[in-house]
Structures are given as C-alpha cells and as structure tokens.
Amino acid sequence: MLIRQARNFSKAYAAPLSSSLKTLFPSPADVVPGVAADVADVTGADDLVYTEPPVSSTVKPAIEPSLLQPGVVIYDGVCHLCHGGVKWVIRADKYRKIKFCCLQSQAAEPYLRLCGLDREDVLRRFLFVEGPGLYHQASTAALKVLSHLPLPYSALSSLLIIPRPLRDAVYDYIAKQRYHWFGKSEDCLVLKDKKLLERFIDRDEMLGRS
C-alpha cells in the first residue's frame, strides 16, 4: 500500500517540480548567449544585499602632493637693495638651486600661509623657504641661502655661529633704512630685468603684468 501511494505521489508532482527547477537553474543549452538574466525573476529587489568592499587598515588615503617648491626666496620686489641681492645670488648660483618670488605677487600667498606669516612680516624680514616645514627669516635666511651656493660663497654661512640677536640687529637696522639709502620702485624691479624671470616661480604672473 505504501509503495503504491509513493508511486502515485511521484507521478503527480515530479513533472511540475522538474519544470520549476529548470526555471531557476537552466542548463547551459537553455541559456541564450548575450541575454542577461532578469534579477526580478529570481528574487525580489528588497531581498538583495549590497555590501561595501572591506577597507584595509593598512591602506591610507592618498594625499594630494603639494605644489610648493623648496629653496624659494620671497623678497620685497620693489626694493633696490633686495633686487641687487637677488641678482648677485643668481650670478653666484651656478647650479641653479635657489628660486625667487616677489612678495607683491599672488604666487607668494601659499608660501606665506605655509609659514604663518603676512606680507608685513616679510617686508621687514625676507623669507627663505628651504624645504617642507623649514623656513628662515632675516640674517639666518641670508646665511642659509649662502650655504646652498658653491664655494667660496657657502663658506660665509659659517657666520651662523654668531648669536642670532646680534646678526638680526644689524639686519633690521639696514632693512629699516633700505628705501632711504637705496630707493624704492613703483613695481617689481625684475620686470626691468626679464632675463632673470626664468628663475622666478611667479614668472607667468610677472609677464602678465608687463
């Protein structure tokens, strides 16, 4: 009796069950190339689970590299004494290590922000950005610039052994008198010496003003 009932059950439900299985799991021969399966035919959209890929704790987000250049002198571009010093450094710097930027140009702004200075600070004491997180002003800046020049000029950087207050006292006195002694221009003096602009990071801005 039990065997007969099992046979009757198999005949009644085997064909629908086989048809359902083919619908859910078609054989390779039943799949039409180039036609994607419809997700809605398999399950409801609410049943799908989307997960974000795991983030490794050892991978740090990329940091946009800074465009600020090292070895940049920010100076008062309208000062005749300052401009004369820049011309002298350019002649002595045969390996072209030092670059320049007029304080009066917009290109100086990111360097000032980096060092936490304003334009008045640099008008009093010029700025030398030697590298990331390393900048100098006044007499130390001048001697650090000399240290990047070839011999015999780099030997003058040994004057750093003199206490800074003494060096800066001389620097500040000359800086206060520079306009009176050497004069001041209405615009950046490098505009009159355009051949020097190849050493200036604000070259394009200066050319646009000429």
C-alpha positions as a LaTeX table, in Angstrom:
\begin{tabular}{lrrr}
\hline
Residue & $x$ (\AA) & $y$ (\AA) & $z$ (\AA) \\
\hline
Met1 & 0.00 & 0.00 & 0.00 \\
Leu2 & 2.72 & 2.48 & 0.92 \\
Ile3 & 4.68 & 1.70 & $-2.26$ \\
Arg4 & 1.61 & 2.33 & $-4.44$ \\
Gln5 & 0.94 & 5.72 & $-2.74$ \\
Ala6 & 4.57 & 6.78 & $-3.25$ \\
Arg7 & 4.36 & 5.96 & $-6.94$ \\
Asn8 & 1.15 & 7.99 & $-7.31$ \\
Phe9 & 2.76 & 10.99 & $-5.49$ \\
Ser10 & 5.80 & 10.82 & $-7.78$ \\
Lys11 & 3.67 & 10.87 & $-10.91$ \\
Ala12 & 1.57 & 13.77 & $-9.66$ \\
Tyr13 & 4.39 & 16.12 & $-8.56$ \\
Ala14 & 7.54 & 15.11 & $-10.43$ \\
Ala15 & 6.75 & 16.98 & $-13.66$ \\
Pro16 & 5.87 & 20.38 & $-12.00$ \\
Leu17 & 8.92 & 20.12 & $-9.70$ \\
Ser18 & 11.23 & 19.44 & $-12.65$ \\
Ser19 & 9.77 & 22.39 & $-14.55$ \\
Ser20 & 10.37 & 24.72 & $-11.58$ \\
Leu21 & 13.95 & 23.58 & $-11.18$ \\
Lys22 & 14.66 & 24.23 & $-14.86$ \\
Thr23 & 13.27 & 27.74 & $-14.47$ \\
Leu24 & 15.51 & 28.50 & $-11.53$ \\
Phe25 & 18.61 & 26.65 & $-12.74$ \\
Pro26 & 18.60 & 26.46 & $-16.55$ \\
Ser27 & 21.07 & 24.18 & $-18.25$ \\
Pro28 & 23.79 & 25.72 & $-20.47$ \\
Ala29 & 21.83 & 24.70 & $-23.56$ \\
Asp30 & 18.80 & 26.68 & $-22.39$ \\
Val31 & 20.75 & 29.94 & $-21.87$ \\
Val32 & 20.63 & 32.39 & $-24.80$ \\
Pro33 & 24.08 & 33.98 & $-25.34$ \\
Gly34 & 24.20 & 37.74 & $-24.81$ \\
Val35 & 20.95 & 37.89 & $-22.78$ \\
Ala36 & 21.35 & 38.75 & $-19.09$ \\
Ala37 & 19.17 & 37.09 & $-16.52$ \\
Asp38 & 16.48 & 39.26 & $-15.01$ \\
Val39 & 17.11 & 39.57 & $-11.28$ \\
Ala40 & 13.43 & 40.15 & $-10.64$ \\
Asp41 & 12.68 & 36.65 & $-11.99$ \\
Val42 & 14.82 & 35.09 & $-9.28$ \\
Thr43 & 14.11 & 37.15 & $-6.21$ \\
Gly44 & 12.61 & 40.43 & $-5.12$ \\
Ala45 & 14.74 & 43.58 & $-5.19$ \\
Asp46 & 14.17 & 44.02 & $-1.46$ \\
Asp47 & 15.91 & 40.71 & $-0.78$ \\
Leu48 & 19.21 & 41.81 & $-2.35$ \\
Val49 & 22.04 & 42.79 & $-0.01$ \\
Tyr50 & 24.74 & 45.24 & $-1.20$ \\
Thr51 & 27.95 & 45.32 & 0.78 \\
Glu52 & 30.83 & 47.77 & 0.59 \\
Pro53 & 34.26 & 46.27 & $-0.12$ \\
Pro54 & 36.33 & 45.97 & 3.05 \\
Val55 & 38.81 & 48.77 & 3.73 \\
Ser56 & 42.21 & 47.63 & 4.88 \\
Ser57 & 43.50 & 49.38 & 7.99 \\
Thr58 & 46.98 & 49.35 & 6.45 \\
Val59 & 45.98 & 51.40 & 3.39 \\
Lys60 & 45.97 & 55.14 & 3.95 \\
Pro61 & 44.08 & 57.56 & 1.70 \\
Ala62 & 46.17 & 59.28 & $-0.92$ \\
Ile63 & 47.25 & 62.80 & $-0.04$ \\
Glu64 & 47.40 & 65.35 & $-2.80$ \\
Pro65 & 51.03 & 66.35 & $-3.24$ \\
Ser66 & 51.97 & 69.88 & $-2.53$ \\
Leu67 & 52.91 & 72.08 & $-5.45$ \\
Leu68 & 55.06 & 74.40 & $-3.33$ \\
Gln69 & 58.71 & 74.30 & $-4.28$ \\
Pro70 & 61.67 & 74.18 & $-1.89$ \\
Gly71 & 64.56 & 76.63 & $-1.97$ \\
Val72 & 62.43 & 79.72 & $-2.64$ \\
Val73 & 63.33 & 83.27 & $-1.58$ \\
Ile74 & 60.33 & 85.57 & $-1.02$ \\
Tyr75 & 61.55 & 89.17 & $-1.06$ \\
Asp76 & 60.43 & 92.78 & $-1.41$ \\
Gly77 & 60.32 & 93.13 & $-5.19$ \\
Val78 & 60.25 & 96.93 & $-5.21$ \\
Cys79 & 63.37 & 97.36 & $-3.06$ \\
His80 & 66.54 & 98.24 & $-4.99$ \\
Leu81 & 68.80 & 96.73 & $-2.33$ \\
Cys82 & 66.82 & 93.48 & $-2.28$ \\
His83 & 66.77 & 93.26 & $-6.06$ \\
Gly84 & 70.52 & 93.81 & $-6.19$ \\
Gly85 & 70.98 & 90.94 & $-3.74$ \\
Val86 & 68.80 & 88.68 & $-5.88$ \\
Lys87 & 70.84 & 89.45 & $-8.99$ \\
Trp88 & 74.04 & 88.66 & $-7.11$ \\
Val89 & 72.70 & 85.28 & $-5.91$ \\
Ile90 & 71.57 & 84.37 & $-9.44$ \\
Arg91 & 75.07 & 85.05 & $-10.77$ \\
Ala92 & 76.72 & 83.05 & $-7.98$ \\
Asp93 & 74.25 & 80.15 & $-8.02$ \\
Lys94 & 75.70 & 78.25 & $-11.00$ \\
Tyr95 & 73.83 & 75.08 & $-10.04$ \\
Arg96 & 70.51 & 76.96 & $-10.01$ \\
Lys97 & 69.42 & 75.73 & $-6.58$ \\
Ile98 & 67.66 & 78.91 & $-5.47$ \\
Lys99 & 64.39 & 80.22 & $-6.89$ \\
Phe100 & 62.72 & 83.56 & $-6.25$ \\
Cys101 & 59.32 & 85.14 & $-5.85$ \\
Cys102 & 58.31 & 88.78 & $-5.42$ \\
Leu103 & 56.39 & 89.42 & $-2.22$ \\
Gln104 & 54.00 & 91.61 & $-4.21$ \\
Ser105 & 52.84 & 88.69 & $-6.43$ \\
Gln106 & 49.92 & 86.35 & $-5.79$ \\
Ala107 & 52.27 & 83.37 & $-6.09$ \\
Ala108 & 53.76 & 84.33 & $-2.71$ \\
Glu109 & 50.47 & 83.78 & $-0.87$ \\
Pro110 & 50.65 & 79.99 & $-0.35$ \\
Tyr111 & 54.20 & 80.30 & 0.99 \\
Leu112 & 53.13 & 82.95 & 3.47 \\
Arg113 & 50.22 & 80.79 & 4.65 \\
Leu114 & 52.52 & 77.78 & 4.96 \\
Cys115 & 54.84 & 79.73 & 7.26 \\
Gly116 & 52.09 & 81.55 & 9.16 \\
Leu117 & 53.34 & 84.97 & 8.04 \\
Asp118 & 51.75 & 88.00 & 6.42 \\
Arg119 & 53.19 & 90.46 & 3.91 \\
Glu120 & 54.23 & 92.94 & 6.59 \\
Asp121 & 56.35 & 90.27 & 8.25 \\
Val122 & 58.24 & 89.64 & 5.02 \\
Leu123 & 58.57 & 93.36 & 4.24 \\
Arg124 & 60.53 & 93.65 & 7.48 \\
Arg125 & 62.48 & 90.41 & 7.09 \\
Phe126 & 62.74 & 88.48 & 3.83 \\
Leu127 & 61.77 & 84.80 & 3.78 \\
Phe128 & 63.67 & 81.73 & 2.63 \\
Val129 & 61.59 & 78.53 & 2.39 \\
Glu130 & 64.33 & 75.92 & 2.48 \\
Gly131 & 62.05 & 72.88 & 2.44 \\
Pro132 & 58.87 & 71.36 & 3.92 \\
Gly133 & 58.39 & 72.75 & 7.41 \\
Leu134 & 61.72 & 74.57 & 7.26 \\
Tyr135 & 61.88 & 78.32 & 6.69 \\
His136 & 64.08 & 81.20 & 7.83 \\
Gln137 & 63.96 & 84.98 & 8.02 \\
Ala138 & 66.33 & 87.93 & 8.33 \\
Ser139 & 70.05 & 87.22 & 8.78 \\
Thr140 & 69.53 & 83.47 & 9.17 \\
Ala141 & 67.69 & 83.38 & 5.83 \\
Ala142 & 70.56 & 85.22 & 4.13 \\
Leu143 & 73.19 & 82.86 & 5.53 \\
Lys144 & 71.12 & 79.77 & 4.71 \\
Val145 & 70.87 & 80.95 & 1.09 \\
Leu146 & 74.65 & 81.32 & 1.02 \\
Ser147 & 75.03 & 77.75 & 2.30 \\
His148 & 73.40 & 76.48 & $-0.92$ \\
Leu149 & 75.85 & 78.33 & $-3.15$ \\
Pro150 & 79.17 & 76.87 & $-4.31$ \\
Leu151 & 82.46 & 77.76 & $-2.69$ \\
Pro152 & 83.73 & 80.24 & $-1.71$ \\
Tyr153 & 80.31 & 81.80 & $-1.05$ \\
Ser154 & 78.99 & 78.87 & 1.01 \\
Ala155 & 81.84 & 79.38 & 3.47 \\
Leu156 & 80.16 & 82.61 & 4.57 \\
Ser157 & 77.37 & 80.53 & 6.13 \\
Ser158 & 79.82 & 79.85 & 8.98 \\
Leu159 & 78.70 & 83.25 & 10.31 \\
Leu160 & 75.69 & 81.37 & 11.68 \\
Ile161 & 77.80 & 80.80 & 14.78 \\
Ile162 & 77.26 & 84.47 & 15.68 \\
Pro163 & 74.27 & 84.73 & 18.03 \\
Arg164 & 71.12 & 85.46 & 16.08 \\
Pro165 & 70.08 & 88.54 & 18.10 \\
Leu166 & 73.33 & 90.24 & 17.13 \\
Arg167 & 73.01 & 89.29 & 13.48 \\
Asp168 & 69.37 & 90.32 & 13.30 \\
Ala169 & 70.07 & 93.67 & 14.97 \\
Val170 & 72.38 & 94.59 & 12.07 \\
Tyr171 & 69.91 & 93.18 & 9.54 \\
Asp172 & 66.95 & 95.10 & 10.99 \\
Tyr173 & 68.85 & 98.38 & 11.04 \\
Ile174 & 69.76 & 98.09 & 7.34 \\
Ala175 & 66.26 & 96.89 & 6.44 \\
Lys176 & 64.66 & 99.95 & 8.04 \\
Gln177 & 66.91 & 102.30 & 6.09 \\
Arg178 & 66.93 & 100.47 & 2.74 \\
Tyr179 & 64.39 & 102.64 & 0.94 \\
His180 & 66.10 & 105.81 & 2.14 \\
Trp181 & 69.58 & 104.63 & 1.20 \\
Phe182 & 68.91 & 102.65 & $-1.99$ \\
Gly183 & 65.50 & 103.73 & $-3.23$ \\
Lys184 & 62.17 & 102.08 & $-4.00$ \\
Ser185 & 60.43 & 101.32 & $-7.30$ \\
Glu186 & 56.75 & 101.59 & $-8.14$ \\
Asp187 & 56.63 & 97.96 & $-9.33$ \\
Cys188 & 58.70 & 94.81 & $-9.07$ \\
Leu189 & 62.16 & 95.57 & $-10.41$ \\
Val190 & 62.51 & 92.18 & $-12.05$ \\
Leu191 & 60.16 & 93.48 & $-14.76$ \\
Lys192 & 63.11 & 95.59 & $-15.94$ \\
Asp193 & 65.38 & 92.52 & $-15.99$ \\
Lys194 & 63.12 & 89.99 & $-17.69$ \\
Lys195 & 66.05 & 87.71 & $-18.49$ \\
Leu196 & 66.07 & 86.87 & $-14.77$ \\
Leu197 & 62.46 & 85.68 & $-14.77$ \\
Glu198 & 63.37 & 82.10 & $-15.64$ \\
Arg199 & 64.48 & 81.76 & $-12.01$ \\
Phe200 & 61.18 & 83.12 & $-10.65$ \\
Ile201 & 58.27 & 80.89 & $-9.65$ \\
Asp202 & 55.92 & 83.82 & $-10.38$ \\
Arg203 & 57.32 & 84.26 & $-13.90$ \\
Asp204 & 53.97 & 83.95 & $-15.70$ \\
Glu205 & 52.31 & 86.41 & $-13.36$ \\
Met206 & 55.13 & 88.93 & $-13.81$ \\
Leu207 & 54.99 & 88.61 & $-17.59$ \\
Gly208 & 51.26 & 89.21 & $-17.48$ \\
Arg209 & 51.82 & 92.48 & $-15.64$ \\
Ser210 & 54.46 & 93.79 & $-18.02$ \\
\hline
\end{tabular}
